[in-house]
Amino acid sequence: MKKIEAIIKPFKFEEVKEALVLAGIQGMTVSDVKGFGRQKGHVEVYRGSELEVLFIPKIKVEVVVPDSLVEKVINAILEKAYTGSVGDGKIFVLPVEDAVRIRTKEKGEQAI
Amino acid sequence: MKKLLSILILIMIILAISANLVFAEGETPTQPKLDTGDTAWMIVATALVMLMTVPGLALFYGGLAKKKDVLNTIAMSFVTYCLVSFLWVLYGYSLTFSGDMAGIIGYLDKAFLSGVKVESLQGTIPEVLFSIFQLTFAAITVALISGAYIERMKFSAWVVFSILWMSFVYVPVAHWVWGGGFLAKMGALDFAGGTVVHINAGIAALVGVLILGKRKNTLLVPNNLTLVAIGAAVLWFGWFGFNAGSAAASNGLAAQSFINTNTATAVAALAWMFTEWAVTKKPTVLGLASGMIAGLVAITPAAGFVNIIGSIIIGAVAGFICYFSVTAMKPKIGYDDALDVFGIHGVAGILGAILTGVFADPAINEAGKGLLYGNPGQLWTQTLAVLVTIVYTAIMTALIFLALRIFMKVRVSEEDEIAGLDASQHSERAYNL
């Protein structure tokens, strides 16, 4: 099992979500997050007073999938979250040791 | 016979007219009479000016403050309105508008509004209504200053400052210009408060921040620009009472002040926006709102004296110049005027007062004749009134701060400033989102 965390541009979220559902994922966790990458932040100007805003709003999508789905999910995100401009985001793949469904107490891939 | 009759009739007519004239000359002057139309309008205008301080100014300033200082900023406007409302009826009105001692100050005979009866008149409106109309001017003038001092001044120090500044600065200057004092006798024109309100507040702001010192974080970080936009719009709306109400009657002059106010404000907002667009490539909402305020301030002394061309030029100059006064002059000189009270109210007030001396059109108001209409002396009178106000206000504000420092701490501690004044001064916070 792997956990895939994707940090994407907020306006790309709907497309990514639909592509992941089509790819066969069973569930996802989504959060509003803020951060910066190589593009850094942006500058806001209030009456000529420049305010550097380092953290830019992003959406973090977290899915846990069987190893067989990892490539499919990554490709779906790559295709749908891509704009080609700076700040498109990142995908992280993490190993998952186990999963437990609280309601049924099922474990492993049965639980995701 | 017929000719004789004609002559007799002619003589009788002449005698009748002469008698009538003699009677008219000998007649006692007509008693002032209450005009219900004027009174109704002035009640509305007074309520409109009240709306400018709370909520208008409170929202405008509150939205511009940092998130941790919103409530304290709003509270400064609120408490000032309350304090001035109380002190004005105690002695403010009397010292400003009752009599004249050597052109400097009025008398105390109307303290506690004694002698101001329900039937007493000021022109064609009840005197008590005139008194509260003027009260709202005093309140907003003091509240305006708070925008410069926010995010660092102790609330207790602000309360004492408000009391002292209203008593020793606003009251005398208002007396000089509007209460029959020496500037009024000199012929200084100030229709609705360019000198009394805006230059006065702007200079107090500048002097105060120089004495108070800079904040730890001098950046302007508005917590809520929606509040700023609403506050600016409420100020514009209320300003119709401020300027058109200063005609003290519901007449053509009030209507002219109304359209001048609206025109200058719109032009100033556009002038600021296009200047900003050209310089920084983005037209900001805060820029539009700031331009509005600059236009409202600049047209205030001129509203009842200039024609529509004058109001357009005054608005355009104010929007353009004030943009640079807050974005270029302030950083260059280095004072920490948090919400640009000097940069907008002070600068636009000075521009408006001086340009009144240029554009005052006797066809609009026979009381004012400016440079363009053959009276260069008016420009000098205006400049002198501006200079007198600047010098007096600067000295008195400095003295008030020095006196305050002897008796109390004027600034919050560094820790309280960083934590925010909402928590340290009021044990509250604005947002629990």
Coordinates of C-alpha atoms in Angstrom, one line a residue:
Chain A
M1 CA 0.0 0.0 0.0
K2 CA 1.1 3.5 -0.7
K3 CA -0.1 6.9 0.4
I4 CA -0.1 9.5 -2.4
E5 CA -0.1 13.1 -1.3
A6 CA -0.6 15.7 -4.0
I7 CA -0.3 19.4 -3.5
I8 CA -2.2 21.1 -6.4
K9 CA -3.5 24.4 -7.6
P10 CA -7.0 24.9 -6.1
F11 CA -8.7 25.5 -9.4
K12 CA -7.5 22.1 -10.7
F13 CA -9.1 20.2 -7.8
E14 CA -12.4 19.3 -9.5
E15 CA -10.6 17.8 -12.6
V16 CA -8.2 15.9 -10.4
K17 CA -10.9 14.5 -8.1
E18 CA -12.9 13.2 -11.1
A19 CA -9.9 11.6 -12.7
L20 CA -9.0 9.8 -9.4
V21 CA -12.5 8.5 -9.0
L22 CA -12.3 7.1 -12.6
A23 CA -8.9 5.6 -11.8
G24 CA -10.6 3.5 -9.1
I25 CA -9.7 5.1 -5.7
Q26 CA -12.1 4.3 -2.9
G27 CA -11.7 7.5 -0.8
M28 CA -9.7 10.6 -0.4
T29 CA -8.9 13.3 2.2
V30 CA -8.7 16.9 1.1
S31 CA -7.4 20.0 2.9
D32 CA -6.9 23.6 2.2
V33 CA -3.2 24.2 2.8
K34 CA -0.7 27.1 2.3
G35 CA 2.9 26.9 1.2
F36 CA 5.5 27.9 -1.2
G37 CA 7.8 26.2 -3.7
R38 CA 10.5 27.5 -6.0
Q39 CA 8.2 30.3 -7.2
K40 CA 8.1 31.7 -3.6
G41 CA 5.1 33.9 -2.8
H42 CA 3.7 37.1 -4.2
V43 CA 3.7 40.8 -3.3
E44 CA 0.6 42.7 -2.3
V45 CA 0.7 46.5 -2.3
Y46 CA -1.4 48.6 0.1
R47 CA -1.0 52.3 -0.6
G48 CA 2.4 51.7 -1.9
S49 CA 3.4 49.7 1.1
E50 CA 4.7 46.3 -0.2
L51 CA 3.7 43.2 1.7
E52 CA 5.4 39.9 0.7
V53 CA 3.0 37.1 1.1
L54 CA 5.1 33.9 1.1
F55 CA 2.5 31.3 1.5
I56 CA 0.1 30.6 -1.4
P57 CA -3.2 28.7 -1.0
K58 CA -3.1 25.2 -2.3
I59 CA -5.1 22.0 -2.0
K60 CA -3.7 18.8 -0.6
V61 CA -5.2 15.6 -1.8
E62 CA -4.4 12.4 0.2
V63 CA -5.2 8.9 -1.1
V64 CA -4.1 5.5 0.1
V65 CA -4.1 2.9 -2.7
P66 CA -2.9 -0.7 -3.4
D67 CA 0.5 -0.8 -5.0
S68 CA -1.2 -1.8 -8.3
L69 CA -3.0 1.6 -8.6
V70 CA 0.0 3.8 -7.7
E71 CA 1.1 4.6 -11.3
K72 CA -2.4 5.1 -12.5
V73 CA -3.2 7.6 -9.8
I74 CA 0.1 9.4 -10.3
N75 CA -0.6 9.7 -14.0
A76 CA -4.1 10.9 -13.5
I77 CA -2.9 13.7 -11.2
L78 CA 0.0 14.5 -13.6
E79 CA -2.4 14.9 -16.5
K80 CA -5.2 16.9 -14.7
A81 CA -3.1 19.1 -12.4
Y82 CA -0.7 20.2 -15.1
T83 CA -0.8 23.8 -16.4
G84 CA 2.8 24.2 -17.3
S85 CA 3.2 27.4 -15.3
V86 CA 5.2 27.7 -12.1
G87 CA 3.4 26.4 -8.9
D88 CA 1.6 23.4 -10.3
G89 CA 2.5 21.4 -7.2
K90 CA 4.1 18.2 -6.1
I91 CA 3.2 14.5 -5.6
F92 CA 4.7 12.5 -2.7
V93 CA 4.5 8.7 -2.5
L94 CA 4.8 7.2 1.0
P95 CA 4.8 3.6 2.1
V96 CA 1.9 2.6 4.3
E97 CA 2.4 -0.1 6.9
D98 CA -1.2 -1.0 7.6
A99 CA -4.7 0.4 7.4
V100 CA -7.7 -0.4 9.7
R101 CA -11.4 0.3 9.0
I102 CA -12.8 1.4 12.3
R103 CA -16.4 0.2 11.7
T104 CA -15.5 -3.4 10.6
K105 CA -12.0 -3.7 12.1
E106 CA -10.9 -5.0 8.6
K107 CA -7.1 -4.6 8.0
G108 CA -4.7 -4.0 5.1
E109 CA -6.0 -3.5 1.6
Q110 CA -9.5 -4.6 2.7
A111 CA -9.6 -1.5 4.8
I112 CA -8.8 1.1 2.1
Chain B
M1 CA -57.8 120.5 -14.8
K2 CA -57.0 117.1 -16.1
K3 CA -53.3 118.0 -16.1
L4 CA -53.6 119.2 -12.4
L5 CA -55.3 115.9 -11.5
S6 CA -52.5 114.0 -13.2
I7 CA -49.9 115.9 -11.2
L8 CA -51.8 115.4 -8.0
I9 CA -52.0 111.7 -8.6
L10 CA -48.3 111.6 -9.4
I11 CA -47.4 113.5 -6.2
M12 CA -49.6 111.1 -4.2
I13 CA -47.9 108.1 -5.7
I14 CA -44.5 109.5 -5.0
L15 CA -45.5 110.4 -1.4
A16 CA -46.9 106.9 -0.9
I17 CA -43.8 105.3 -2.1
S18 CA -41.6 107.6 0.0
A19 CA -43.8 107.0 3.1
N20 CA -43.5 103.3 2.5
L21 CA -39.7 103.6 2.2
V22 CA -39.5 105.7 5.4
F23 CA -41.7 103.1 7.1
A24 CA -39.5 100.3 5.9
E25 CA -36.3 102.1 7.1
G26 CA -37.8 102.8 10.4
E27 CA -39.2 99.4 10.9
T28 CA -37.6 97.2 13.5
P29 CA -35.6 94.3 11.8
T30 CA -37.8 91.2 11.3
Q31 CA -37.4 88.6 14.0
P32 CA -35.6 85.4 13.0
K33 CA -38.1 82.8 12.2
L34 CA -37.9 79.0 12.4
D35 CA -38.0 77.4 9.0
T36 CA -39.3 73.8 9.2
G37 CA -37.7 72.9 5.8
D38 CA -34.3 74.0 7.0
T39 CA -34.8 72.3 10.4
A40 CA -35.8 69.0 8.8
W41 CA -32.8 69.0 6.5
M42 CA -30.4 69.9 9.3
I43 CA -31.7 67.1 11.5
V44 CA -31.0 64.7 8.6
A45 CA -27.6 66.3 7.9
T46 CA -26.6 66.0 11.6
A47 CA -27.6 62.3 11.7
L48 CA -25.5 61.8 8.5
V49 CA -22.4 63.4 10.0
M50 CA -22.9 61.1 13.1
L51 CA -22.9 58.2 10.7
M52 CA -19.5 59.3 9.4
T53 CA -17.7 58.6 12.7
V54 CA -19.6 55.6 13.9
P55 CA -19.8 53.4 11.8
G56 CA -18.1 55.1 8.8
L57 CA -14.7 56.0 10.2
A58 CA -14.7 53.1 12.7
L59 CA -15.2 50.6 9.8
F60 CA -12.8 52.4 7.5
Y61 CA -10.0 52.5 10.1
G62 CA -10.9 49.2 11.6
G63 CA -10.6 47.3 8.3
L64 CA -7.2 48.9 7.7
A65 CA -5.7 47.9 11.0
K66 CA -3.9 44.6 11.6
K67 CA -6.1 41.7 12.6
K68 CA -4.9 41.9 16.2
D69 CA -5.7 45.6 16.5
V70 CA -9.1 45.9 14.8
L71 CA -11.2 46.3 17.9
N72 CA -8.9 48.8 19.6
T73 CA -8.9 50.9 16.4
I74 CA -12.7 50.9 16.2
A75 CA -12.9 51.6 20.0
M76 CA -10.8 54.8 19.5
S77 CA -13.5 56.2 17.2
F78 CA -16.3 55.0 19.4
V79 CA -15.0 56.4 22.7
T80 CA -14.1 59.7 21.0
Y81 CA -17.6 60.2 19.8
C82 CA -18.9 59.5 23.3
L83 CA -16.4 61.8 25.0
V84 CA -16.9 64.7 22.6
S85 CA -20.7 64.3 22.8
F86 CA -20.5 64.8 26.6
L87 CA -17.9 67.6 26.7
W88 CA -19.4 69.6 23.8
V89 CA -22.7 70.2 25.8
L90 CA -20.6 70.9 28.9
Y91 CA -18.4 73.6 27.5
G92 CA -17.4 73.0 24.0
Y93 CA -20.3 74.6 22.3
S94 CA -20.2 77.7 24.5
L95 CA -16.5 78.3 24.1
T96 CA -16.7 77.9 20.4
F97 CA -19.9 79.7 19.5
S98 CA -21.0 82.0 22.3
G99 CA -19.5 85.5 22.0
D100 CA -15.9 86.4 21.3
M101 CA -13.1 87.3 23.6
A102 CA -10.5 89.2 21.6
G103 CA -10.9 86.9 18.5
I104 CA -9.5 84.0 20.5
I105 CA -12.2 82.1 22.3
G106 CA -15.9 82.4 23.2
Y107 CA -17.5 82.7 26.6
L108 CA -18.7 80.1 29.1
D109 CA -22.2 81.6 29.4
K110 CA -23.8 78.7 27.5
A111 CA -22.0 75.9 29.5
F112 CA -24.3 73.0 29.9
L113 CA -26.3 74.6 27.1
S114 CA -27.7 77.1 29.7
G115 CA -29.8 79.6 27.9
V116 CA -30.2 77.5 24.8
K117 CA -33.9 77.1 25.0
V118 CA -36.2 74.9 22.8
E119 CA -37.3 78.1 21.1
S120 CA -33.8 79.6 20.7
L121 CA -32.8 80.1 17.1
Q122 CA -29.6 80.1 15.1
G123 CA -30.6 81.5 11.8
T124 CA -33.7 79.7 10.8
I125 CA -33.0 76.5 12.8
P126 CA -33.2 75.7 16.5
E127 CA -30.0 76.6 18.3
V128 CA -29.9 73.2 20.0
L129 CA -29.9 71.6 16.5
F130 CA -27.0 73.9 15.4
S131 CA -25.2 72.8 18.6
I132 CA -25.5 69.1 17.9
F133 CA -24.6 69.6 14.2
Q134 CA -21.4 71.2 15.4
L135 CA -20.9 68.5 18.0
T136 CA -20.7 65.9 15.2
F137 CA -17.9 67.9 13.5
A138 CA -15.9 68.1 16.7
A139 CA -16.3 64.4 17.3
I140 CA -15.1 63.3 13.9
T141 CA -12.2 65.7 13.9
V142 CA -10.7 64.1 17.0
A143 CA -11.6 60.6 15.9
L144 CA -9.8 61.2 12.6
I145 CA -6.5 61.7 14.4
S146 CA -6.7 58.2 15.9
G147 CA -5.9 56.6 12.5
A148 CA -2.3 57.9 12.8
Y149 CA -1.7 56.6 16.3
I150 CA -3.2 53.1 16.2
E151 CA -1.4 49.8 17.0
R152 CA 0.8 51.4 19.7
M153 CA -1.0 54.0 21.9
K154 CA -2.5 53.0 25.2
F155 CA -6.2 53.3 25.3
S156 CA -6.2 55.3 28.5
A157 CA -3.7 57.8 27.0
W158 CA -6.0 58.1 23.9
V159 CA -9.0 58.9 26.2
V160 CA -7.1 61.7 28.0
F161 CA -5.6 63.0 24.7
S162 CA -9.1 63.2 23.1
I163 CA -10.3 65.3 26.0
L164 CA -7.3 67.7 26.0
W165 CA -7.1 68.0 22.2
M166 CA -10.7 68.8 21.8
S167 CA -10.6 71.4 24.5
F168 CA -7.3 73.1 23.7
V169 CA -7.1 72.7 19.9
Y170 CA -10.4 72.0 18.2
V171 CA -12.5 74.4 20.2
P172 CA -10.2 77.5 19.7
V173 CA -9.6 76.8 16.0
A174 CA -13.3 76.2 15.4
H175 CA -14.0 79.5 17.2
W176 CA -11.4 81.4 15.1
V177 CA -12.9 80.2 11.8
W178 CA -16.6 79.6 12.5
G179 CA -17.3 81.2 15.9
G180 CA -16.4 84.8 14.9
G181 CA -12.8 84.6 15.9
F182 CA -9.8 86.4 14.2
L183 CA -9.6 84.2 11.1
A184 CA -13.3 84.7 10.4
K185 CA -12.8 88.5 10.8
M186 CA -9.8 88.2 8.4
G187 CA -12.2 86.7 5.8
A188 CA -10.8 83.1 5.8
L189 CA -13.1 80.8 3.9
D190 CA -13.8 77.3 5.2
F191 CA -17.2 76.1 4.2
A192 CA -17.3 72.7 6.0
G193 CA -14.0 72.2 7.8
G194 CA -10.9 72.1 5.5
T195 CA -9.0 74.1 8.1
V196 CA -10.9 73.3 11.2
V197 CA -11.3 69.6 10.7
H198 CA -8.8 68.2 8.2
I199 CA -5.7 70.3 8.5
N200 CA -6.2 70.4 12.2
A201 CA -6.5 66.6 12.5
G202 CA -3.8 66.0 9.9
I203 CA -1.2 68.2 11.6
A204 CA -2.1 66.6 15.0
A205 CA -1.6 63.2 13.4
L206 CA 1.9 64.1 12.1
V207 CA 3.2 65.7 15.3
G208 CA 1.7 62.9 17.4
V209 CA 3.4 60.1 15.5
L210 CA 6.7 61.9 15.6
I211 CA 6.5 62.0 19.4
L212 CA 5.0 58.5 19.8
G213 CA 7.6 56.9 17.6
K214 CA 7.3 54.1 15.1
R215 CA 5.5 50.8 15.5
K216 CA 7.5 47.5 15.5
N217 CA 5.8 46.6 12.2
T218 CA 5.1 49.6 10.1
L219 CA 3.6 47.7 7.2
L220 CA 0.0 48.4 6.3
V221 CA -1.7 45.0 6.6
P222 CA -5.4 45.5 6.3
N223 CA -7.4 42.8 8.1
N224 CA -10.5 43.3 6.0
L225 CA -10.7 45.4 2.9
T226 CA -14.5 44.8 2.7
L227 CA -14.9 46.7 5.9
V228 CA -12.7 49.4 4.4
A229 CA -14.8 49.7 1.3
I230 CA -18.1 49.8 3.4
G231 CA -16.5 52.4 5.7
A232 CA -15.4 54.6 2.8
A233 CA -18.8 54.4 1.2
V234 CA -20.5 55.3 4.5
L235 CA -18.1 58.2 4.8
W236 CA -19.0 59.5 1.3
F237 CA -22.7 59.1 2.1
G238 CA -22.4 60.9 5.5
W239 CA -20.3 63.6 3.9
F240 CA -23.3 65.0 2.1
G241 CA -24.6 65.9 5.5
F242 CA -21.2 67.3 6.4
N243 CA -20.8 69.6 3.4
A244 CA -24.4 70.2 2.2
G245 CA -25.5 70.6 5.8
S246 CA -22.9 73.4 6.3
A247 CA -25.2 75.6 4.2
A248 CA -27.3 75.5 7.4
A249 CA -30.4 75.6 5.3
S250 CA -32.2 73.6 2.6
N251 CA -31.5 75.8 -0.3
G252 CA -29.6 76.1 -3.6
L253 CA -26.3 76.5 -1.8
A254 CA -26.8 73.2 0.0
A255 CA -27.6 71.6 -3.4
Q256 CA -24.5 73.1 -5.0
S257 CA -22.4 71.8 -2.1
F258 CA -23.9 68.4 -2.6
I259 CA -23.1 68.2 -6.3
N260 CA -19.6 69.7 -5.7
T261 CA -18.9 67.1 -3.0
N262 CA -20.1 64.2 -5.2
T263 CA -18.2 65.4 -8.3
A264 CA -14.8 66.1 -6.6
T265 CA -15.0 62.8 -4.8
A266 CA -15.7 60.8 -7.9
V267 CA -12.9 62.6 -9.8
A268 CA -10.4 62.2 -7.0
A269 CA -11.1 58.4 -6.7
L270 CA -10.5 58.1 -10.5
A271 CA -7.4 60.3 -10.3
W272 CA -5.9 58.1 -7.6
M273 CA -6.9 54.9 -9.4
F274 CA -5.4 55.8 -12.7
T275 CA -2.2 57.2 -11.1
E276 CA -1.8 53.9 -9.2
W277 CA -2.6 51.9 -12.3
A278 CA 0.1 53.7 -14.2
V279 CA 2.7 53.4 -11.5
T280 CA 2.1 49.9 -10.1
K281 CA 0.1 48.3 -13.0
K282 CA -2.8 47.4 -10.7
P283 CA -5.9 49.5 -9.7
T284 CA -6.5 48.6 -6.1
V285 CA -9.8 48.8 -4.2
L286 CA -7.9 50.5 -1.3
G287 CA -6.6 53.0 -3.9
L288 CA -10.2 53.8 -5.0
A289 CA -11.3 54.2 -1.4
S290 CA -8.3 56.3 -0.5
G291 CA -8.9 58.6 -3.5
M292 CA -12.5 59.0 -2.4
I293 CA -11.4 60.2 1.0
A294 CA -8.9 62.6 -0.5
G295 CA -11.6 64.1 -2.7
L296 CA -14.1 64.4 0.1
V297 CA -11.5 66.2 2.2
A298 CA -10.2 68.6 -0.5
I299 CA -13.7 69.7 -1.5
T300 CA -14.8 70.3 2.1
P301 CA -13.6 73.9 2.5
A302 CA -14.6 74.7 -1.0
A303 CA -18.0 72.9 -1.3
G304 CA -20.1 76.0 -0.9
F305 CA -17.9 78.4 -2.8
V306 CA -16.8 76.9 -6.1
N307 CA -18.6 75.9 -9.3
I308 CA -18.5 72.5 -10.9
I309 CA -15.3 73.2 -12.8
G310 CA -13.6 74.2 -9.6
S311 CA -14.8 71.0 -7.9
I312 CA -13.5 68.8 -10.8
I313 CA -10.1 70.5 -10.6
I314 CA -9.9 70.2 -6.8
G315 CA -10.8 66.5 -7.0
A316 CA -8.3 65.7 -9.6
V317 CA -5.5 67.5 -7.9
A318 CA -6.3 65.9 -4.5
G319 CA -6.4 62.4 -5.9
F320 CA -3.1 62.8 -7.8
I321 CA -1.1 64.6 -5.1
C322 CA -2.4 62.5 -2.2
Y323 CA -1.3 59.3 -4.0
F324 CA 2.2 60.5 -4.0
S325 CA 2.0 62.0 -0.5
V326 CA 1.3 58.5 1.0
T327 CA 3.4 56.4 -1.4
A328 CA 6.4 58.6 -1.9
M329 CA 6.6 61.4 0.7
K330 CA 5.9 59.2 3.8
P331 CA 8.5 56.6 3.1
K332 CA 11.0 59.3 2.2
I333 CA 10.6 61.3 5.3
G334 CA 10.1 58.2 7.4
Y335 CA 7.3 59.0 9.9
D336 CA 4.9 56.3 10.9
D337 CA 1.5 57.7 10.2
A338 CA -0.3 54.3 10.3
L339 CA -3.4 55.1 8.2
D340 CA -2.1 58.2 6.4
V341 CA -4.1 60.8 8.3
F342 CA -1.6 63.4 7.5
G343 CA -0.9 62.1 4.0
I344 CA -4.6 62.3 3.1
H345 CA -6.5 64.6 5.5
G346 CA -3.6 67.0 6.1
V347 CA -2.4 67.2 2.6
A348 CA -5.9 67.3 0.9
G349 CA -7.1 69.7 3.6
I350 CA -4.3 72.1 2.8
L351 CA -4.8 71.7 -1.0
G352 CA -8.6 72.3 -0.6
A353 CA -8.2 75.3 1.7
I354 CA -5.7 77.0 -0.7
L355 CA -7.6 76.1 -3.9
T356 CA -10.7 77.6 -2.3
G357 CA -8.9 80.9 -2.5
V358 CA -8.3 80.3 -6.2
F359 CA -11.7 78.9 -7.4
A360 CA -14.2 80.6 -5.0
D361 CA -16.9 81.9 -7.4
P362 CA -19.1 84.8 -6.2
A363 CA -21.9 83.6 -8.5
I364 CA -22.1 80.5 -6.3
N365 CA -21.7 82.3 -3.0
E366 CA -21.2 86.0 -2.7
A367 CA -19.3 85.5 0.5
G368 CA -16.3 84.0 -1.5
K369 CA -14.4 85.6 -4.3
G370 CA -11.2 83.9 -5.3
L371 CA -8.1 84.6 -7.4
L372 CA -9.7 83.6 -10.7
Y373 CA -12.5 86.1 -10.0
G374 CA -10.2 89.1 -9.4
N375 CA -9.5 88.7 -5.8
P376 CA -5.9 87.6 -5.3
G377 CA -6.0 88.7 -1.6
Q378 CA -8.3 85.7 -0.8
L379 CA -5.5 83.3 -1.7
W380 CA -3.2 85.1 0.8
T381 CA -5.9 85.0 3.5
Q382 CA -6.4 81.3 2.9
T383 CA -2.7 80.6 3.1
L384 CA -2.4 82.6 6.2
A385 CA -5.3 80.7 7.9
V386 CA -3.6 77.4 6.9
L387 CA -0.3 78.5 8.3
V388 CA -1.8 79.8 11.6
T389 CA -3.7 76.5 12.0
I390 CA -0.6 74.4 11.3
V391 CA 1.6 76.3 13.7
Y392 CA -1.0 76.4 16.5
T393 CA -2.0 72.8 16.2
A394 CA 1.6 71.5 15.9
I395 CA 2.6 73.4 19.1
M396 CA -0.4 72.5 21.1
T397 CA -0.4 68.8 20.1
A398 CA 3.2 68.6 21.1
L399 CA 2.5 70.2 24.4
I400 CA -0.4 67.8 25.1
F401 CA 1.8 64.8 24.4
L402 CA 4.6 66.2 26.6
A403 CA 2.1 66.8 29.4
L404 CA 0.6 63.3 29.0
R405 CA 4.1 61.7 29.2
I406 CA 4.6 63.3 32.6
F407 CA 1.5 61.7 34.1
M408 CA 1.1 58.4 32.3
K409 CA 2.5 55.9 29.9
V410 CA 1.5 56.8 26.4
R411 CA 2.7 53.7 24.5
V412 CA 1.9 50.1 25.2
S413 CA 4.8 47.8 26.1
E414 CA 6.6 46.0 23.2
E415 CA 5.1 42.7 24.3
D416 CA 1.6 44.1 24.2
E417 CA 2.2 45.7 20.8
I418 CA 3.3 42.5 19.3
A419 CA 0.4 40.5 20.9
G420 CA -2.0 43.1 19.6
L421 CA -3.9 45.9 21.3
D422 CA -7.3 44.0 21.2
A423 CA -6.0 41.5 23.7
S424 CA -3.8 43.8 25.8
Q425 CA -6.2 46.8 26.0
H426 CA -9.6 45.2 25.9
S427 CA -9.2 41.4 26.5
E428 CA -11.1 40.7 23.4
R429 CA -10.4 39.6 19.9
A430 CA -12.2 40.6 16.7
Y431 CA -12.5 37.3 15.0
N432 CA -13.2 33.8 16.3
L433 CA -13.3 32.1 13.0

